[in-house]
XYZ file of C-alpha atoms in Angstrom:
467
model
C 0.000 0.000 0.000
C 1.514 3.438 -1.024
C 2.504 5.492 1.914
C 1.538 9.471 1.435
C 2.625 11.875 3.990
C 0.897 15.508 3.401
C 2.840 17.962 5.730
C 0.722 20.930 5.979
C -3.285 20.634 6.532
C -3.737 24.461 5.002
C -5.926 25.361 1.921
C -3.755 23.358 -0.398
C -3.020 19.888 2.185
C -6.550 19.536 3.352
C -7.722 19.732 -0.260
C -5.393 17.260 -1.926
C -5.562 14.895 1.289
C -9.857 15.237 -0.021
C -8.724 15.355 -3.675
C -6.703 11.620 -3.259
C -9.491 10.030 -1.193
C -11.825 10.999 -3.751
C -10.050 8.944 -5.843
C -8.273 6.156 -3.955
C -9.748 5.030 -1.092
C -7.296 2.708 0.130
C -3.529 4.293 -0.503
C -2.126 5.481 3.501
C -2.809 8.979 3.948
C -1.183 10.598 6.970
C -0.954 14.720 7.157
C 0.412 16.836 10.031
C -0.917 20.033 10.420
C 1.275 22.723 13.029
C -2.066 24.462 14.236
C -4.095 22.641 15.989
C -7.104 23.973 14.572
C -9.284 21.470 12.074
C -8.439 22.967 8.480
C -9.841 26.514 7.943
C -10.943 29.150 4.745
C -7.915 31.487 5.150
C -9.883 33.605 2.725
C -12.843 34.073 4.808
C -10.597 35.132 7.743
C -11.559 38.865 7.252
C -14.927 37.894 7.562
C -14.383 36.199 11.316
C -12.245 39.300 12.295
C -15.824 41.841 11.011
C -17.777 39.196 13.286
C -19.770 38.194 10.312
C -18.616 34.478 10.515
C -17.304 32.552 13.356
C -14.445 30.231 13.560
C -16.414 26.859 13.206
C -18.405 28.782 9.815
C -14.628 28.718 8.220
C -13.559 25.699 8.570
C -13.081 23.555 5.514
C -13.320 20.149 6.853
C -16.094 18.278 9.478
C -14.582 17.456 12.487
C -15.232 13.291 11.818
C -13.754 13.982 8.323
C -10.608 12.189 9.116
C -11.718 9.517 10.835
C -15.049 8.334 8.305
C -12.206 8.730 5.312
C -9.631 6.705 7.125
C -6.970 9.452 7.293
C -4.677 9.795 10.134
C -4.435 13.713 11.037
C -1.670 14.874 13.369
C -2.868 18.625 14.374
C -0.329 20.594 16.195
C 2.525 18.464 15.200
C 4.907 20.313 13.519
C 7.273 18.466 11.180
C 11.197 19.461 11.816
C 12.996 17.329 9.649
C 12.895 15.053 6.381
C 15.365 12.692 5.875
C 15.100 11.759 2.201
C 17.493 8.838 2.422
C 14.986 6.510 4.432
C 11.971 8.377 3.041
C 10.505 9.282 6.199
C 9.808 12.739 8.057
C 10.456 13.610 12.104
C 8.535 15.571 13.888
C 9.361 17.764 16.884
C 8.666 15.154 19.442
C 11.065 13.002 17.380
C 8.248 10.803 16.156
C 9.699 8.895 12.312
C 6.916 9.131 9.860
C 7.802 6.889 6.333
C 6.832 7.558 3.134
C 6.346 6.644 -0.507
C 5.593 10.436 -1.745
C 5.961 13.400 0.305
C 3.807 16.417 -0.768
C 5.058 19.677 0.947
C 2.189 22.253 1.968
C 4.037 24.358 4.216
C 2.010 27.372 3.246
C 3.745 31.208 3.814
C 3.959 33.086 7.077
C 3.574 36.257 7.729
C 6.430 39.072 7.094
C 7.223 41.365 10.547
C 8.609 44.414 9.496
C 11.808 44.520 11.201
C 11.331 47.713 13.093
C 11.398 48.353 17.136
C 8.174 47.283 19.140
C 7.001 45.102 16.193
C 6.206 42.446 19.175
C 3.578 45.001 20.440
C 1.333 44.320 16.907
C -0.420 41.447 15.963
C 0.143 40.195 12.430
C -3.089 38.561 10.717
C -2.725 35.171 9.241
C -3.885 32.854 10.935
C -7.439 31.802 12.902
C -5.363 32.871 16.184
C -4.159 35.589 14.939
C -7.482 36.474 14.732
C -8.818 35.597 18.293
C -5.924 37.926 19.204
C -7.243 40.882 17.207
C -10.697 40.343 18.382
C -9.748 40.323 22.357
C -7.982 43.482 21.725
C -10.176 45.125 20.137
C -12.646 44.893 22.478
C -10.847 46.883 24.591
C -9.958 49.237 21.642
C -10.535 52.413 21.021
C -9.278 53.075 17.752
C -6.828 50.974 15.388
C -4.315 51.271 12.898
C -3.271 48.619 10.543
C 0.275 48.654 8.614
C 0.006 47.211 5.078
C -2.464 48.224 2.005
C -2.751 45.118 -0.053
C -5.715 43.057 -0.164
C -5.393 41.310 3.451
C -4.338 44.995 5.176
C -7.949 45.948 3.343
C -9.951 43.283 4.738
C -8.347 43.690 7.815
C -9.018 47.407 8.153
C -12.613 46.896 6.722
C -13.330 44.309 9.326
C -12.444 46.364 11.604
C -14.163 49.780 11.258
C -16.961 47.457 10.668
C -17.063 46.736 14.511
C -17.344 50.033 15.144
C -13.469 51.038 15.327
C -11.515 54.248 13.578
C -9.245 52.808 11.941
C -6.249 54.373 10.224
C -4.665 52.046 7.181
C -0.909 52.968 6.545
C 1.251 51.831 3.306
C 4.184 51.983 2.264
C 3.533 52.616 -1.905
C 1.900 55.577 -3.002
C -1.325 54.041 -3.792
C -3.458 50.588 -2.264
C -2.968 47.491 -3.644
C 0.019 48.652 -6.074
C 0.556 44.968 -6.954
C -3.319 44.571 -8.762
C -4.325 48.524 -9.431
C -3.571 51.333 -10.806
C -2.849 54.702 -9.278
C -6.143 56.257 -9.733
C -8.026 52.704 -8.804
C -6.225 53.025 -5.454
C -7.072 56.629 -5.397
C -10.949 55.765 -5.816
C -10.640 52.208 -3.390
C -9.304 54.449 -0.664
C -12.074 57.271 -1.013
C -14.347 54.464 -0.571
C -12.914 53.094 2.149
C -12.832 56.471 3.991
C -16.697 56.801 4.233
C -16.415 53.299 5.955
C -14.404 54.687 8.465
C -11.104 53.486 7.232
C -8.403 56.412 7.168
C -5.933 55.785 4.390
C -2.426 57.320 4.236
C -0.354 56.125 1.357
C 3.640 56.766 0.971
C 4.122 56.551 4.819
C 7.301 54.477 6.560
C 6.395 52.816 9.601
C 9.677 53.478 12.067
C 8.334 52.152 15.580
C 5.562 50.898 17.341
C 5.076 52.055 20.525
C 2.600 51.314 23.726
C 0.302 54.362 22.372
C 0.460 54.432 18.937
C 2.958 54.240 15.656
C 5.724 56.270 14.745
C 6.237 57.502 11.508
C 9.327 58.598 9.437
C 9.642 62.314 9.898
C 8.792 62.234 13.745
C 4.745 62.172 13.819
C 2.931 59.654 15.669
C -0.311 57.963 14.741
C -2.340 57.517 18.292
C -4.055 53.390 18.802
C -3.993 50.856 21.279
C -3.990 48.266 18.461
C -1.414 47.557 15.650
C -2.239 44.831 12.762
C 0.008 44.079 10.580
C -0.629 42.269 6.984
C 2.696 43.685 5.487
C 2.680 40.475 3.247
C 3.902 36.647 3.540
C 6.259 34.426 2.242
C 6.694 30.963 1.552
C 7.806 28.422 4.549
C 10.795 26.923 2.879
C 13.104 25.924 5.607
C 12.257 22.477 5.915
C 12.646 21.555 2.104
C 16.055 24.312 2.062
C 17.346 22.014 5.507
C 16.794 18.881 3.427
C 18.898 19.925 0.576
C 15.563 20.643 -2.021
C 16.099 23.344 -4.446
C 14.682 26.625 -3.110
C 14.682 29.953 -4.865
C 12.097 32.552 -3.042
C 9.494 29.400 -3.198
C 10.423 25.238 -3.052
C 10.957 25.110 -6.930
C 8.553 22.207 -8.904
C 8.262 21.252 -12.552
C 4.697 20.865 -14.319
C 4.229 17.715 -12.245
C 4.412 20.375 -8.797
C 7.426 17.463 -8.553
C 10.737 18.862 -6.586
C 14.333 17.850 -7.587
C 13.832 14.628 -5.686
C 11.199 12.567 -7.624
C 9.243 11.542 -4.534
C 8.742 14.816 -3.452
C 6.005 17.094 -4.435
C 5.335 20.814 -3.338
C 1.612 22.631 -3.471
C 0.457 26.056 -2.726
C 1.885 29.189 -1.716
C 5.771 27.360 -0.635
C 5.527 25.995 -4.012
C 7.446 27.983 -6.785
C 6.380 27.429 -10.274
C 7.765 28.468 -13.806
C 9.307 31.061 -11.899
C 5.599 31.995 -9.972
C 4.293 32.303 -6.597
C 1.169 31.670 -6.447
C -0.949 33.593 -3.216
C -4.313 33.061 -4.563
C -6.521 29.679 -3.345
C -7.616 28.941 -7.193
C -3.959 27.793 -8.101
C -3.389 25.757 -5.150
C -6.392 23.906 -5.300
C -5.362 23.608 -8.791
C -2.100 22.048 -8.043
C -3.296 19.510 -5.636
C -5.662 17.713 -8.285
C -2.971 17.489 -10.343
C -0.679 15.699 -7.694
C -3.869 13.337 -6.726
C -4.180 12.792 -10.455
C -0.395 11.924 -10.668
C 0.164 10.032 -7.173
C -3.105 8.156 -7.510
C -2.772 6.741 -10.821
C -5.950 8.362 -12.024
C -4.211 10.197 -14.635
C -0.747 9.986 -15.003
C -0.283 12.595 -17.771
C -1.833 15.203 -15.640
C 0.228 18.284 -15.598
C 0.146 21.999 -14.070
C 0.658 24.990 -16.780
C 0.209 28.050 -14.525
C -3.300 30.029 -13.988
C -4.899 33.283 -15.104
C -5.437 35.446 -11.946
C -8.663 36.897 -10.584
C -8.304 39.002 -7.528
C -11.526 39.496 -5.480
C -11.297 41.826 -2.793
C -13.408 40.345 0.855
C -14.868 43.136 2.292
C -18.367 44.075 2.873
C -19.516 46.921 0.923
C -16.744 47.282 -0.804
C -16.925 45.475 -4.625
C -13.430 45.221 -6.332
C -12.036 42.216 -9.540
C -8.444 42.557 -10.846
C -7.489 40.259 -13.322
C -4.449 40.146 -15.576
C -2.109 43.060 -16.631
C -3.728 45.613 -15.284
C -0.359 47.812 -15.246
C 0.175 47.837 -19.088
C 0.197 51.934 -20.526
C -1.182 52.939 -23.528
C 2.230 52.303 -25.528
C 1.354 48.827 -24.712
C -1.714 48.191 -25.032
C -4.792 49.101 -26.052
C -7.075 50.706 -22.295
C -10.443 51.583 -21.954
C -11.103 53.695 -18.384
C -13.944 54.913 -17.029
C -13.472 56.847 -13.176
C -16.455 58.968 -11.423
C -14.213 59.069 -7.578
C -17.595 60.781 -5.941
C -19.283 57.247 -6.866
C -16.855 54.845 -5.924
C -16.726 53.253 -9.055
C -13.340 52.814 -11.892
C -13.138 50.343 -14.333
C -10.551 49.657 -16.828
C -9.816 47.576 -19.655
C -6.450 46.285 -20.711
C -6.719 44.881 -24.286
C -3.966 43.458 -26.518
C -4.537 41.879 -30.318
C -8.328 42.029 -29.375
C -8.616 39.892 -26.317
C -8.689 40.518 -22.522
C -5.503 40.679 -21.058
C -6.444 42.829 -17.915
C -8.989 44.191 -16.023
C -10.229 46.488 -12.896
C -13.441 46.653 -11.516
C -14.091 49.255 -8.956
C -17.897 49.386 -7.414
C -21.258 47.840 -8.211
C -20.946 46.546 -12.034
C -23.098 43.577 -13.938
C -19.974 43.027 -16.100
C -17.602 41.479 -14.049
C -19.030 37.971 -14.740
C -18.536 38.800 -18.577
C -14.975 40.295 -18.457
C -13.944 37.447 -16.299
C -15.044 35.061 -18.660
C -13.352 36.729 -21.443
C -10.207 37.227 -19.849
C -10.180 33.146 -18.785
C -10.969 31.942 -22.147
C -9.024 34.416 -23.858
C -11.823 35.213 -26.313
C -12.062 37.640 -29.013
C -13.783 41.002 -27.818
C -16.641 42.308 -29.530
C -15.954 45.796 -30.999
C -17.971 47.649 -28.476
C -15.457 48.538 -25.591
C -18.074 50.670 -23.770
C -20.847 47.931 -23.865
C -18.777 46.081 -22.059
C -17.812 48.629 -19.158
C -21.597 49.528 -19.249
C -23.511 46.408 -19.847
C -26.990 47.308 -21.836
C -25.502 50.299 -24.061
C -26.119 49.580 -27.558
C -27.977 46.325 -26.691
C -24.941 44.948 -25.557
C -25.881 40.842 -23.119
C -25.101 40.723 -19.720
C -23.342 37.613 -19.483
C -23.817 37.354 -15.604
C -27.798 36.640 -16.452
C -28.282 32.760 -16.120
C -30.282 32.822 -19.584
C -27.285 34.288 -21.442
C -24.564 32.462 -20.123
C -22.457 29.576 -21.789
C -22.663 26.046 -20.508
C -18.690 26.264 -20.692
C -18.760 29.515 -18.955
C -16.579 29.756 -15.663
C -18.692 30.676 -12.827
C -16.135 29.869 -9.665
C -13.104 30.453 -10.294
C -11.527 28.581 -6.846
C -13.081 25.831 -7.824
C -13.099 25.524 -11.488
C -16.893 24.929 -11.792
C -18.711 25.837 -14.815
C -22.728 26.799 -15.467
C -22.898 23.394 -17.133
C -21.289 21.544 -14.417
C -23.711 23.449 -12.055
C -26.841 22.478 -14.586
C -25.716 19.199 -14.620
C -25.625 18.780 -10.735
C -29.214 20.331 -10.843
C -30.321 17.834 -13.806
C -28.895 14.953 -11.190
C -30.987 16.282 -7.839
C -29.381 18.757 -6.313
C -32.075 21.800 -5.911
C -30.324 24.522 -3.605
C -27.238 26.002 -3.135
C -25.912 23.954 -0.391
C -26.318 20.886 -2.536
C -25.050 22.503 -5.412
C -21.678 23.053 -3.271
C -21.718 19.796 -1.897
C -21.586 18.159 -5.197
C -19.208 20.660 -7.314
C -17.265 22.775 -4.566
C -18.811 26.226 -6.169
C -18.990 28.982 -3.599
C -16.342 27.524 -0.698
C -12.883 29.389 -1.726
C -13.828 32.954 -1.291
C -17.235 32.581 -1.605
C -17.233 35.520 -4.735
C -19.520 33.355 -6.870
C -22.073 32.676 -4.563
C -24.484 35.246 -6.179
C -23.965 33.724 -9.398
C -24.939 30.398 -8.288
C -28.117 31.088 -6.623
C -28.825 32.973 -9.917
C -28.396 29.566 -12.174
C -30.177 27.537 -9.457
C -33.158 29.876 -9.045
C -33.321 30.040 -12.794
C -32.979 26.437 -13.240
C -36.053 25.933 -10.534
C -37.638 28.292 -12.579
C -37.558 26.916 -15.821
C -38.818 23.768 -14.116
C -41.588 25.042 -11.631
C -39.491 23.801 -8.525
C -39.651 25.741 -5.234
C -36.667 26.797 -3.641
């Protein structure tokens, strides 16, 4: 019987440890996990911070998972040591673990800025990282958070949603520099503001202190709590220690297969064509690929990189970024539309006709279109502004159940398309819940949900079933 050891029971572990069962229900599956927690929606961490979920609403896996699948889970066992030359990993306790195939889904922790009181913050990463935030924050009275990219948001957001002033400080000159554009991150921020989230751009962080941060230049930003989300990076030690090739992730070939051949790296440790991936689509990706490989099911089954849709978390705040979104008008053919007073900017990056980037600031009815085109790579149409403005010039709106394509991607985490969701419905499953059960749709981040209720209500519709 093959021996797997998973090390890592994250996003990307827990799902391939479900991916392999799925198909092979008798190969050894063993996984340690260094929290202790049952395996959790890192996505929908923002969501337990704003008190709109709790812990137990996040998790990915039941409880008796483990146990009814036959898989032996070691939570809060953290794995020091492989030694590749009997095949078999040692944990801190000094427990031997063999193996056949190793897969490595060590994850990323979170980057401390390396300045003075930096032990006074909390950073947010993980489900007790969040506990943390939430006991001091009820005793709060304001709070600032260091870091403007999409967790710092969420963070902030979550935040000022319990009722906090909250101040968000970053280091570039405009939010989420990585996925926007100046004047994106000029309009995100102005909507942030009237949620009660402060937003100073271009500031260095030089200290934390008991009261409140200090800034370069000598001015001091008054809180009693300090988040940081100033980024991650991948946990490579225990591949570097065994003598795997690391570069800044553990480096795999199409296969997600290391330099040793019964090794295997998934997720955000793993380092791809050159790529880190951050996102929860590619690492879910990656581990049906390895299950395909390791299994047997489908031994030709390879990895070839994926096209990246950012969704911003945070109640009442809408935001997509997909693609090049940084590409100038030398470059590229763009298409912009900004009103700041409305919250809303949305841009078009377009290259020999097709898709290659996109921003969607605010409310909008075409971001289930433009994310379609920009995953299929499809030909545009030749009106730009019916597709920024959906119904101008009797342009379809894509998003409406009638008009979409069976082979039309509606979750993105998951991979799930409307005819994959129509033929769930054809086989029994009537609601949402079942729909999710059966296909995955709507448990990475949770963005699709609205779509899906759309096809299933429509579906019920066409057939005269109550939901």
């Amino acid at each position: 019987m093959t021996r797997i050891v998973v090390v890592g029971n994250g996003m990307a572990g827990a799902r391939f440890v479900s991916e392999v069962r799925a198909r092979d229900k008798d190969v050894r599956l063993t996984v340690f996990g260094a929290e202790t927690w049952q395996p959790y929606n890192r996505v929908l961490l923002s969501n337990v911070v704003a008190g709109t979920m709790q812990p137990d609403q996040v998790r990915l896996l039941d409880p008796s998972w483990y146990a009814d699948h036959g898989v032996t889970a070691m939570l809060g066992t953290e794995v020091t040591a492989i030694d590749r030359e009997t095949q078999a990993v040692i944990t801190a306790t000094g427990r031997r673990e063999p193996y056949d195939v190793l897969v490595l889904a060590t994850g990323s922790r979170a980057v401390v800025p390396p300045v003075p009181g930096a032990e006074r913050a909390i950073a947010f990463r993980t489900l007790d990282d969040c506990q943390d935030i939430l006991r001091a924050a009820g005793a709060a009275r304001s709070a600032v958070v260091v870091g403007g990219g999409l967790l710092g948001i969420e963070a902030a957001r979550g935040l000022a949603g319990r009722g906090l002033p909250v101040t968000l400080l970053h280091l570039a000159g405009h939010l989420m520099e990585r996925q926007l554009d100046a004047e994106a991150g000029l309009v995100l921020g102005q909507t942030l503001g009237a949620l009660g989230v402060r937003t100073r751009t271009g500031v260095v962080v030089e200290e934390i202190l008991d009261g409140g941060v200090r800034l370069a230049g000598g001015e001091t930003v008054e809180t009693d709590l300090v988040v940081l989300a100033c980024g991650v990076s991948p946990v490579t030690g225990l591949a570097g220690d065994a003598g795997l090739h690391v570069e800044r992730g553990i480096v795999v070939d199409d296969e997600m297969r290391t330099d040793d051949p019964s090794v295997f790296a998934i997720g955000e440790c793993a380092e791809h064509r050159g790529m880190v991936y951050g996102l929860v689509a590619p690492a879910w990706e990656q581990a049906a690929v390895v299950a395909d490989i390791v299994t047997g099911t489908d031994k030709t089954a390879r990895y070839r990189g994926s096209r990246l849709v950012t969704r911003l978390k945070a109640k009442s705040v809408e935001l997509a970024a997909m693609g090049e979104t940084h590409l100038t008008e030398d470059e590229a053919e763009v298409v912009r539309f900004s009103h700041r007073a409305a919250g809303t900017y949305r841009k078009l990056v377009i290259r020999d006709g097709r898709l290659v980037g996109a921003i969607l600031l605010g409310e909008t009815a075409a971001v289930g279109t433009l994310t379609q085109l920009f995953d299929r790579g499809a030909p545009l149409p030749g009106d730009r502004a019916g597709l920024l403005f959906p119904g101008l010039s009797g342009t379809t709106v894509a998003d409406s159940p009638v008009r979409m394509p069976d082979a039309a991607k509606v979750c993105q985490c998951n991979n799930v398309t409307k005819g994959q969701i129509r033929a769930c419905w054809e086989s029994g499953a009537r609601d949402v819940a079942a729909v999710a059960a059966a296909t995955r749709a709507t448990t990475g981040c949770g963005g699709c949900r609205d779509a899906v209720e759309g096809i299933v209500g429509w579906l019920c519709e066409q057939e005269g079933v109550s939901v």
